[in-house]
Amino acid sequence: MTTEQFDFTSFVEGGRRDLATLVRLESVSAQGRMLPETADAVTRLLEAEGFTVRRYDGKVAPVLLAEAGEGPRTLLIYNHYDVQPETPSELWDSPPFELTERDGRLYGRGASDDKGELISRLAGLRALKARHGGTLPLKVKWLIEGEEEVGSPSLADFVRDHASELTADGCWWEFGSIDPAGRPVLYAGLKGITCLELRCRVAESDLHSQFGAVVDNPLYRLSKALASLRDDSGRVTIPGFYDDVRSASQADLDAVATIPDESASLEETYGIQGFLGGASGAEFYRRLALEPVLNINGVHGGYEGQGSKTVLPAYGFAKLDFRLVPNQDPEKIVALLRAHLDARGLDDIEIVELESHEHPSRSDLSHPFVRLAVDVAREVHGQEPVLHPSSGGSGPMHPFVEHVGVPVVAAGIGNLGGRVHAPNENVRVADFGAGVRFACEFMDRLSRM
Amino acid sequence: MTTEQFDFTSFVEGGRRDLATLVRLESVSAQGRMLPETADAVTRLLEAEGFTVRRYDGKVAPVLLAEAGEGPRTLLIYNHYDVQPETPSELWDSPPFELTERDGRLYGRGASDDKGELISRLAGLRALKARHGGTLPLKVKWLIEGEEEVGSPSLADFVRDHASELTADGCWWEFGSIDPAGRPVLYAGLKGITCLELRCRVAESDLHSQFGAVVDNPLYRLSKALASLRDDSGRVTIPGFYDDVRSASQADLDAVATIPDESASLEETYGIQGFLGGASGAEFYRRLALEPVLNINGVHGGYEGQGSKTVLPAYGFAKLDFRLVPNQDPEKIVALLRAHLDARGLDDIEIVELESHEHPSRSDLSHPFVRLAVDVAREVHGQEPVLHPSSGGSGPMHPFVEHVGVPVVAAGIGNLGGRVHAPNENVRVADFGAGVRFACEFMDRLSRM
């Protein structure tokens, strides 16, 4: 039975109703709003499909681990039911917690990230069961947390502690997207991340700037530190920073070479004044997917108003993030940074770690599980998929690879105009429907692999 | 006739009444408040003492040029009648525009800077006339502007255009102070200044920080620029920066060597974590008075809230001031900075000049006019005066030296706790009285020099 022969209409319709139900629940994890209630609603939806659902206490919200079906193959799915805050609410064109269709899109907080993803998969699973006479022809283990938007503080420990229960043939990650040309975009990895603050203080209170003759300047100290961390090409200059970087595989390099070059579109959208090293095409995507990066998120200290103020600031700070690639270790990077600053006489610069690290992770692009996702995406969308060896972004993928030992692939229903994390978050109706079909076919094909 | 034999009481009392009158006039130049009215009031006070007062249009407020007296000597006095804004008003313990005595101090906006200085001189002039039977035994030229607190935008041109009318044996600058030990503190120079903003933009809007892999970071570019401008000792590293610096005279070096070392007190007051190069004593004051300085007033760009935000900012800026010494030229310094940045591949850093420059100026410490001020201060205060070859701060002194060709000395009634430019600005009653005596004796001695 193929995609063309099966009518998904009723399953897509059912999914839209369930998505409306979930969007109505204001599960903002940053504010601790309606998290147990949303876990309850997800549990009811899963139990209705025959899942047994175990519920665990997370640091912020319940973690759900559900299981259903039987077969020679096992699929692990990871999603989350929490969402970003809806603020600024006044910028929404329809109520943020009311799923609203307009111009071929469904608007609402979580419509894409991640309730839309979750529900499209559930609707696909229902279709699969219908296709198989009411039974699920593979084992599905579904891990659904409610803390993703606050950095998944419980997830790494949970995955480690429950690794033996999570074993599977592969893990289907919580997101994915459709590009402006209608191509499905898949990812086989995420970068790691560590977010830091550098702080420098020279006095307890600001001074008149004449004292710059005799008192050091915290913004000079910070500038010296920041300027020492990379070169003009963007390469990080902290000794040892690249020591643990795993060489990109030929498959990784081949993959970035086939990604359609959207760099000019990015350049225009953001008004970017050129790319580092004039990168485009394969080099652009190689850097984005495979190179570790130091980024300065902010620097602040002293006067910021109109005109001049002749002040010598007492204090300044900088915020940084390091995006890491396998096998860099966030804690080691922080230690290397400390040693680098100390060796340059910058031991007065304090390093503060802002939140929990995430380790980098990339799966083997040639793994049959990853190839299956690509093949099914090609069939469902009728276009050659775009497979990134890694997103340029970060997320809690590493514990699945490290502790469970599964390959991971990200495929889903997001779109460039989906305004994830922003007002007017949306999913295209057509992409939601395609997501239902993809879920059904992906699980069906996996069950027979 | 000596200080001891003359009773200044009634002149000090009269000065206090006049000061109360002037403080009541809210002559905030930054807000254009009551400037012509205050110029009127000052004109009335001067005309009552026989001055002919000419009034000129300044860019912001009237400029007054008054003249009275006859004799072989001529004194040029410079003061200003405008004041800083009184905000934040709620931090005043008495109404800012009502001269109020408390605990031996007179509180009010302008009580010290600069209405207190101006009126103490006027009261001293009245005493001098009384001592000389109603005549003024020297010519006094008094230049009083109303734009000092907004950077004296009209003054340099005015002094140049009226240089022939301003000739004198010396110029008495608008301020001076009494230190915590009761020593009079005089200055024979001011540093020059140029205030700049460095700006860097890489895109029209902020990006997700993953794009740090392919898009440059404006805060890295700014940090690199800032770090390149000086070394750890504070020495400016812009090629040519020191080329025009006039060597300090032996008299300048001798003067800084005799300044009582208050560096430890400064260190404690501001909680300073050590001085550049461990400077104290003569070296501390040499740097403060005689060395040019680059100071970073502020750096801002990107995220500044709690925790982390993985953003790549589109834009950042830094504010700088250069404090200059003779014979550095502010415009040349800006050109050297531009060339330095360009030579380092930092031609993407824009330089914006924030306000009009001020040139540096230092008078000869051995000039009889400067020595006279020191001698009279010693007699009036009964303590050895402290003579700084230059303040570490800046002001519009240079046109007087350059165009009029007069030596300049600053002596006055300020004090460390005087809260100039801040709420609860004040002058000590005793210092105001000493200022009246100093003015009388200084002019009397000059008339006989």
Coordinates of N, CA and C in Angstrom, one line a residue, chain A residues 191 193 195-197 201-217 219-234 266 268-277 279 283-285 287-289 291 293-313 317 319-321 323 344-345 354-355 391-394, chain B residues 191 193 195-197 201-217 219-234 266 268-277 279 283-285 287-289 291 293-313 317 319-321 323 344-345 354-355 391-394:
Chain A
K191 N 24.7 20.8 17.4 CA 26.0 21.3 18.1 C 25.8 21.3 19.6
I193 N 26.7 23.3 23.3 CA 26.7 24.7 23.6 C 27.2 24.9 25.1
C195 N 27.2 28.5 27.6 CA 26.9 29.9 27.6 C 27.6 30.5 28.8
L196 N 28.4 31.5 28.6 CA 29.3 32.0 29.7 C 29.1 33.5 29.8
E197 N 29.4 34.1 30.9 CA 29.6 35.5 31.1 C 31.0 35.8 31.6
R201 N 35.7 44.0 37.0 CA 35.4 45.1 37.9 C 36.7 45.8 38.3
V202 N 36.8 47.1 38.2 CA 38.0 47.8 38.7 C 37.8 48.6 39.9
A203 N 36.6 48.9 40.2 CA 36.3 49.7 41.4 C 34.8 49.4 41.8
E204 N 34.5 50.0 43.0 CA 33.1 49.8 43.5 C 32.1 50.7 42.8
S205 N 32.6 51.9 42.4 CA 31.7 52.9 41.8 C 32.4 53.6 40.6
D206 N 31.6 54.1 39.7 CA 32.2 54.8 38.6 C 33.0 56.0 39.0
L207 N 34.0 56.4 38.2 CA 34.8 57.5 38.4 C 34.7 58.5 37.3
H208 N 35.1 59.8 37.5 CA 35.3 60.7 36.5 C 36.4 60.2 35.5
S209 N 36.2 60.4 34.2 CA 37.1 59.7 33.3 C 38.5 60.3 33.3
Q210 N 38.8 61.4 34.0 CA 40.2 61.9 34.1 C 41.0 60.8 34.8
F211 N 40.4 60.0 35.7 CA 41.1 59.0 36.4 C 41.5 57.8 35.6
G212 N 41.1 57.8 34.3 CA 41.6 56.8 33.4 C 43.2 56.9 33.3
A213 N 43.7 58.0 33.7 CA 45.2 58.1 33.8 C 45.8 57.2 34.8
V214 N 45.1 56.8 35.8 CA 45.7 56.0 36.9 C 44.9 54.8 37.3
V215 N 43.7 54.7 36.7 CA 42.8 53.5 37.1 C 42.6 52.7 35.8
D216 N 42.7 51.4 35.8 CA 42.5 50.6 34.6 C 41.0 50.7 34.2
N217 N 40.7 50.3 33.0 CA 39.3 50.4 32.5 C 38.8 49.0 32.2
L219 N 36.4 47.9 30.5 CA 36.0 47.7 29.1 C 37.2 47.4 28.2
Y220 N 38.3 48.0 28.6 CA 39.6 47.7 27.9 C 40.0 46.2 28.3
R221 N 39.9 45.9 29.5 CA 40.2 44.5 29.9 C 39.3 43.5 29.2
L222 N 38.0 43.7 29.2 CA 37.1 42.8 28.5 C 37.4 42.8 27.0
S223 N 37.7 44.0 26.4 CA 38.0 44.0 25.0 C 39.2 43.2 24.6
K224 N 40.2 43.3 25.5 CA 41.4 42.6 25.3 C 41.1 41.1 25.3
A225 N 40.4 40.7 26.3 CA 40.0 39.3 26.5 C 39.2 38.8 25.2
L226 N 38.2 39.5 24.8 CA 37.4 39.1 23.7 C 38.2 39.0 22.4
A227 N 39.0 40.1 22.2 CA 39.8 40.1 21.0 C 40.8 39.0 20.9
S228 N 41.1 38.4 22.0 CA 42.1 37.3 22.1 C 41.5 36.0 21.8
L229 N 40.2 35.9 21.7 CA 39.5 34.6 21.7 C 39.4 34.0 20.3
R230 N 39.5 34.9 19.3 CA 39.3 34.4 17.9 C 40.2 35.3 17.0
D231 N 40.2 34.9 15.7 CA 40.9 35.8 14.7 C 39.9 36.3 13.8
D232 N 40.3 37.1 12.8 CA 39.4 37.8 11.9 C 38.6 36.8 11.0
S233 N 39.2 35.6 10.8 CA 38.5 34.6 10.0 C 37.4 33.9 10.8
G234 N 37.3 34.1 12.1 CA 36.4 33.5 13.0 C 36.9 32.3 13.7
L266 N 19.5 34.4 3.0 CA 19.8 34.8 4.4 C 20.4 36.2 4.5
E268 N 20.0 38.6 2.4 CA 19.1 39.6 2.1 C 18.1 39.8 3.2
T269 N 17.6 38.7 3.8 CA 16.6 38.8 4.8 C 17.1 39.6 6.0
Y270 N 18.4 39.4 6.4 CA 18.9 40.1 7.6 C 19.7 41.3 7.2
G271 N 19.9 41.6 5.9 CA 20.7 42.7 5.6 C 22.2 42.5 6.0
I272 N 22.7 41.3 5.8 CA 24.0 41.0 6.3 C 25.1 41.5 5.3
Q273 N 26.1 42.2 5.9 CA 27.1 42.8 5.1 C 28.3 41.8 4.8
G274 N 27.9 40.7 4.1 CA 28.9 39.8 3.7 C 29.2 38.7 4.8
F275 N 29.6 37.5 4.3 CA 29.9 36.4 5.2 C 31.4 36.2 5.5
L276 N 31.7 35.7 6.6 CA 33.1 35.4 7.0 C 33.8 34.7 5.9
G277 N 34.9 35.2 5.4 CA 35.7 34.5 4.4 C 34.9 34.4 3.1
A279 N 32.2 33.1 2.5 CA 31.7 31.8 2.4 C 30.3 31.7 1.7
E283 N 31.0 25.6 1.5 CA 31.8 26.2 2.6 C 30.9 26.8 3.7
F284 N 29.8 27.5 3.2 CA 28.9 28.1 4.1 C 28.2 27.1 5.0
Y285 N 27.8 26.0 4.4 CA 27.1 24.9 5.2 C 28.1 24.1 6.0
R287 N 30.7 25.3 7.5 CA 31.0 26.1 8.7 C 29.8 26.0 9.7
L288 N 28.6 26.1 9.1 CA 27.4 26.1 9.9 C 27.1 24.8 10.6
A289 N 27.4 23.7 9.9 CA 27.1 22.4 10.4 C 28.3 21.7 11.2
E291 N 31.7 23.3 12.0 CA 32.7 24.0 12.7 C 32.2 24.5 14.0
V293 N 32.1 27.3 17.0 CA 32.0 28.7 16.9 C 32.0 29.4 18.3
L294 N 32.7 30.5 18.3 CA 32.6 31.4 19.5 C 31.7 32.6 19.0
N295 N 30.7 32.9 19.8 CA 29.9 34.0 19.5 C 29.7 34.9 20.7
I296 N 29.8 36.2 20.5 CA 29.6 37.2 21.6 C 28.2 37.7 21.5
N297 N 27.4 37.4 22.5 CA 26.0 37.7 22.5 C 25.7 39.1 23.0
G298 N 26.6 39.7 23.8 CA 26.4 41.0 24.3 C 27.6 41.5 25.0
V299 N 27.9 42.8 25.0 CA 28.9 43.5 25.9 C 28.2 44.7 26.4
H300 N 28.3 44.9 27.7 CA 27.7 46.1 28.3 C 28.5 46.6 29.5
G301 N 28.7 47.9 29.5 CA 29.3 48.6 30.6 C 29.4 50.1 30.3
G302 N 29.2 50.9 31.4 CA 29.4 52.3 31.2 C 28.2 53.0 30.5
Y303 N 28.5 54.2 30.0 CA 27.4 55.1 29.5 C 26.9 54.6 28.2
E304 N 25.5 54.7 28.0 CA 25.0 54.3 26.7 C 24.0 55.3 26.1
G305 N 23.9 56.4 26.7 CA 22.9 57.4 26.3 C 23.4 58.2 25.1
Q306 N 22.7 59.3 24.8 CA 23.1 60.2 23.7 C 24.4 60.9 24.0
G307 N 25.1 61.3 23.0 CA 26.3 62.1 23.2 C 27.3 61.4 24.1
S308 N 28.1 62.3 24.8 CA 29.2 61.7 25.6 C 28.9 61.9 27.1
K309 N 29.5 61.0 27.8 CA 29.6 61.2 29.3 C 31.0 60.7 29.7
T310 N 31.7 61.6 30.3 CA 33.1 61.3 30.6 C 33.3 60.6 31.9
V311 N 32.9 59.3 31.8 CA 32.9 58.4 33.0 C 33.9 57.3 32.7
L312 N 34.5 56.9 33.8 CA 35.3 55.7 33.8 C 34.4 54.6 34.5
P313 N 33.9 53.6 33.8 CA 33.0 52.7 34.4 C 33.7 51.8 35.4
F317 N 30.6 43.7 31.5 CA 30.4 42.2 31.3 C 30.2 41.9 29.8
K319 N 28.7 38.5 27.3 CA 28.0 37.2 27.3 C 28.5 36.5 26.0
L320 N 28.8 35.3 26.2 CA 29.4 34.4 25.1 C 28.6 33.1 25.0
D321 N 28.6 32.6 23.8 CA 28.2 31.2 23.7 C 29.3 30.5 22.7
R323 N 29.5 27.3 20.4 CA 28.8 26.2 19.7 C 29.8 25.1 19.4
R344 N 47.4 35.0 29.6 CA 47.5 36.4 29.0 C 47.4 37.5 30.0
G345 N 47.5 37.1 31.3 CA 47.5 38.2 32.3 C 46.1 38.7 32.5
L354 N 26.6 30.2 32.7 CA 25.2 30.7 32.8 C 24.1 29.7 32.9
E355 N 24.3 28.5 32.3 CA 23.3 27.4 32.4 C 24.0 26.1 32.1
S391 N 22.5 20.5 12.6 CA 22.0 21.9 12.7 C 23.1 22.8 13.2
G392 N 23.1 24.1 12.9 CA 24.0 25.0 13.5 C 23.6 25.3 14.9
G393 N 22.4 24.9 15.3 CA 21.9 25.1 16.6 C 22.2 24.0 17.6
S394 N 21.6 24.0 18.8 CA 21.9 23.1 19.8 C 20.7 22.5 20.4
Chain B
K191 N 43.5 69.7 30.6 CA 43.8 68.8 29.5 C 42.8 69.1 28.3
I193 N 40.4 67.6 25.2 CA 39.5 66.4 25.2 C 38.9 66.3 23.8
C195 N 35.7 63.6 22.4 CA 34.8 62.5 22.7 C 34.3 61.9 21.4
L196 N 34.5 60.6 21.3 CA 34.2 59.9 20.1 C 33.3 58.7 20.3
E197 N 32.6 58.3 19.3 CA 31.9 57.0 19.3 C 32.4 56.1 18.2
R201 N 28.5 47.7 12.5 CA 27.3 47.0 12.2 C 27.6 45.9 11.2
V202 N 27.1 44.7 11.4 CA 27.3 43.6 10.5 C 26.0 43.2 9.7
A203 N 24.9 43.7 10.2 CA 23.6 43.3 9.6 C 22.6 44.3 10.0
E204 N 21.4 44.2 9.3 CA 20.3 45.1 9.7 C 19.5 44.7 10.9
S205 N 19.5 43.4 11.2 CA 18.8 42.9 12.4 C 19.6 41.7 13.0
D206 N 19.3 41.5 14.3 CA 20.0 40.5 15.0 C 19.7 39.1 14.4
L207 N 20.6 38.2 14.6 CA 20.5 36.8 14.1 C 20.6 35.8 15.2
H208 N 20.1 34.6 15.0 CA 20.3 33.5 15.9 C 21.9 33.3 15.9
S209 N 22.4 33.0 17.2 CA 23.8 32.9 17.3 C 24.5 31.8 16.5
Q210 N 23.7 30.8 16.1 CA 24.4 29.8 15.2 C 25.0 30.4 14.0
F211 N 24.5 31.6 13.6 CA 25.1 32.2 12.4 C 26.4 32.9 12.6
G212 N 26.9 32.8 13.9 CA 28.2 33.2 14.2 C 29.3 32.4 13.4
A213 N 28.9 31.3 12.9 CA 29.8 30.5 12.1 C 30.1 31.1 10.7
V214 N 29.2 32.0 10.3 CA 29.3 32.5 8.9 C 29.2 34.1 8.9
V215 N 28.8 34.7 10.0 CA 28.6 36.1 10.0 C 29.5 36.7 11.1
D216 N 30.2 37.8 10.8 CA 31.1 38.4 11.7 C 30.3 39.0 12.9
N217 N 31.0 39.2 14.0 CA 30.4 39.7 15.2 C 30.8 41.2 15.4
L219 N 30.7 42.9 18.0 CA 31.4 43.1 19.3 C 32.8 42.6 19.3
Y220 N 33.0 41.6 18.5 CA 34.4 41.2 18.3 C 35.2 42.3 17.6
R221 N 34.6 42.8 16.5 CA 35.3 43.9 15.8 C 35.6 45.1 16.7
L222 N 34.6 45.5 17.5 CA 34.8 46.6 18.4 C 35.9 46.3 19.5
S223 N 35.8 45.0 20.0 CA 36.8 44.6 21.0 C 38.2 44.7 20.4
K224 N 38.3 44.2 19.2 CA 39.6 44.2 18.6 C 40.1 45.6 18.4
A225 N 39.2 46.5 18.0 CA 39.6 47.9 17.8 C 40.0 48.5 19.2
L226 N 39.2 48.3 20.2 CA 39.5 48.9 21.5 C 40.8 48.3 22.1
A227 N 41.0 47.0 22.0 CA 42.2 46.4 22.6 C 43.4 46.9 21.9
S228 N 43.3 47.4 20.6 CA 44.5 47.8 19.9 C 44.9 49.2 20.2
L229 N 44.1 49.9 21.0 CA 44.3 51.4 21.2 C 45.3 51.7 22.3
R230 N 45.5 50.7 23.3 CA 46.4 51.0 24.4 C 47.0 49.6 24.8
D231 N 48.0 49.7 25.7 CA 48.6 48.5 26.3 C 48.1 48.4 27.7
D232 N 48.6 47.3 28.4 CA 48.2 47.1 29.7 C 48.6 48.2 30.7
S233 N 49.7 48.9 30.4 CA 50.2 50.0 31.2 C 49.3 51.2 31.1
G234 N 48.5 51.2 30.1 CA 47.6 52.4 29.9 C 48.2 53.3 28.7
L266 N 41.5 58.3 47.5 CA 40.7 58.0 46.3 C 40.4 56.5 46.2
E268 N 40.2 54.3 48.5 CA 39.2 53.9 49.4 C 37.8 54.4 49.1
T269 N 37.8 55.7 48.7 CA 36.4 56.3 48.4 C 35.7 55.5 47.3
Y270 N 36.4 55.1 46.3 CA 35.8 54.5 45.1 C 36.0 52.9 45.1
G271 N 36.6 52.4 46.1 CA 36.9 50.9 46.2 C 37.7 50.5 45.0
I272 N 38.7 51.3 44.6 CA 39.5 51.0 43.4 C 40.5 49.8 43.7
Q273 N 40.5 48.9 42.8 CA 41.4 47.7 43.0 C 42.8 47.9 42.4
G274 N 43.4 48.9 42.9 CA 44.8 49.2 42.6 C 44.9 50.2 41.4
F275 N 46.1 50.9 41.3 CA 46.3 51.8 40.3 C 47.2 51.3 39.2
L276 N 47.1 51.8 38.0 CA 47.9 51.4 36.9 C 49.4 51.5 37.2
G277 N 50.1 50.4 37.0 CA 51.5 50.5 37.4 C 51.8 50.7 38.8
A279 N 50.9 53.1 40.6 CA 51.3 54.5 40.8 C 50.8 55.0 42.1
E283 N 54.3 60.0 40.8 CA 53.9 59.3 39.6 C 52.4 59.3 39.3
F284 N 51.7 59.2 40.4 CA 50.2 59.3 40.3 C 49.8 60.6 39.7
Y285 N 50.4 61.7 40.3 CA 50.0 63.0 39.9 C 50.6 63.4 38.5
R287 N 51.0 61.3 36.1 CA 50.0 60.7 35.1 C 48.8 61.6 35.0
L288 N 48.2 61.9 36.1 CA 46.9 62.7 36.1 C 47.1 64.0 35.5
A289 N 48.2 64.7 35.7 CA 48.3 66.1 35.2 C 49.0 66.2 33.8
E291 N 50.1 63.3 31.6 CA 50.0 62.3 30.6 C 48.7 62.3 29.8
V293 N 45.6 60.5 27.9 CA 44.9 59.3 28.3 C 43.8 59.0 27.3
L294 N 43.7 57.7 27.1 CA 42.5 57.2 26.4 C 41.6 56.5 27.4
N295 N 40.3 56.9 27.4 CA 39.4 56.2 28.3 C 38.2 55.7 27.6
I296 N 37.7 54.5 27.9 CA 36.5 54.0 27.3 C 35.3 54.3 28.2
N297 N 34.4 55.1 27.8 CA 33.3 55.5 28.6 C 32.2 54.5 28.7
G298 N 32.1 53.7 27.6 CA 31.0 52.7 27.5 C 31.1 51.8 26.3
V299 N 30.6 50.6 26.4 CA 30.5 49.7 25.3 C 29.1 49.0 25.4
H300 N 28.4 49.0 24.3 CA 27.1 48.4 24.4 C 26.7 47.7 23.1
G301 N 26.1 46.6 23.2 CA 25.6 45.8 22.0 C 25.1 44.5 22.5
G302 N 24.0 44.1 21.9 CA 23.5 42.7 22.1 C 22.8 42.6 23.5
Y303 N 22.7 41.4 23.9 CA 21.8 41.0 25.1 C 22.5 41.5 26.4
E304 N 21.6 42.1 27.3 CA 22.2 42.5 28.6 C 21.3 42.0 29.8
G305 N 20.3 41.2 29.5 CA 19.5 40.7 30.6 C 20.1 39.6 31.4
Q306 N 19.2 39.0 32.3 CA 19.7 37.8 33.1 C 20.0 36.6 32.2
G307 N 20.9 35.8 32.7 CA 21.2 34.5 32.0 C 21.7 34.7 30.6
S308 N 21.4 33.8 29.7 CA 21.9 33.8 28.4 C 20.8 34.1 27.3
K309 N 21.2 34.6 26.2 CA 20.4 34.7 25.0 C 21.3 34.5 23.8
T310 N 21.0 33.5 23.1 CA 21.9 33.1 22.0 C 21.7 33.9 20.8
V311 N 22.1 35.1 20.8 CA 21.8 36.1 19.7 C 23.2 36.5 19.2
L312 N 23.2 36.8 17.9 CA 24.3 37.4 17.2 C 23.9 38.9 17.0
P313 N 24.4 39.8 17.7 CA 23.9 41.2 17.6 C 24.3 41.8 16.2
F317 N 28.4 49.6 19.8 CA 29.1 50.9 19.8 C 29.9 51.0 21.1
K319 N 31.9 54.2 23.4 CA 32.2 55.7 23.6 C 33.6 55.8 24.2
L320 N 34.3 56.8 23.7 CA 35.7 57.0 24.1 C 35.9 58.5 24.4
D321 N 36.8 58.8 25.4 CA 37.4 60.1 25.4 C 38.9 60.0 25.4
R323 N 41.9 62.3 26.6 CA 42.4 63.5 27.4 C 43.7 63.9 26.9
R344 N 44.9 48.4 10.5 CA 44.6 47.1 11.1 C 43.4 46.4 10.5
G345 N 43.0 46.8 9.4 CA 41.9 46.2 8.7 C 40.6 46.4 9.4
L354 N 31.6 63.3 18.8 CA 30.4 63.5 19.6 C 30.1 65.0 19.9
E355 N 31.2 65.8 20.1 CA 30.9 67.2 20.4 C 32.2 67.9 20.1
S391 N 44.9 70.3 35.7 CA 43.9 69.4 36.2 C 43.9 68.1 35.3
G392 N 43.4 67.0 35.8 CA 43.2 65.8 34.9 C 42.0 66.0 34.0
G393 N 41.2 67.0 34.4 CA 40.0 67.3 33.6 C 40.2 68.3 32.5
S394 N 39.1 68.7 31.8 CA 39.2 69.5 30.6 C 38.3 70.7 30.7

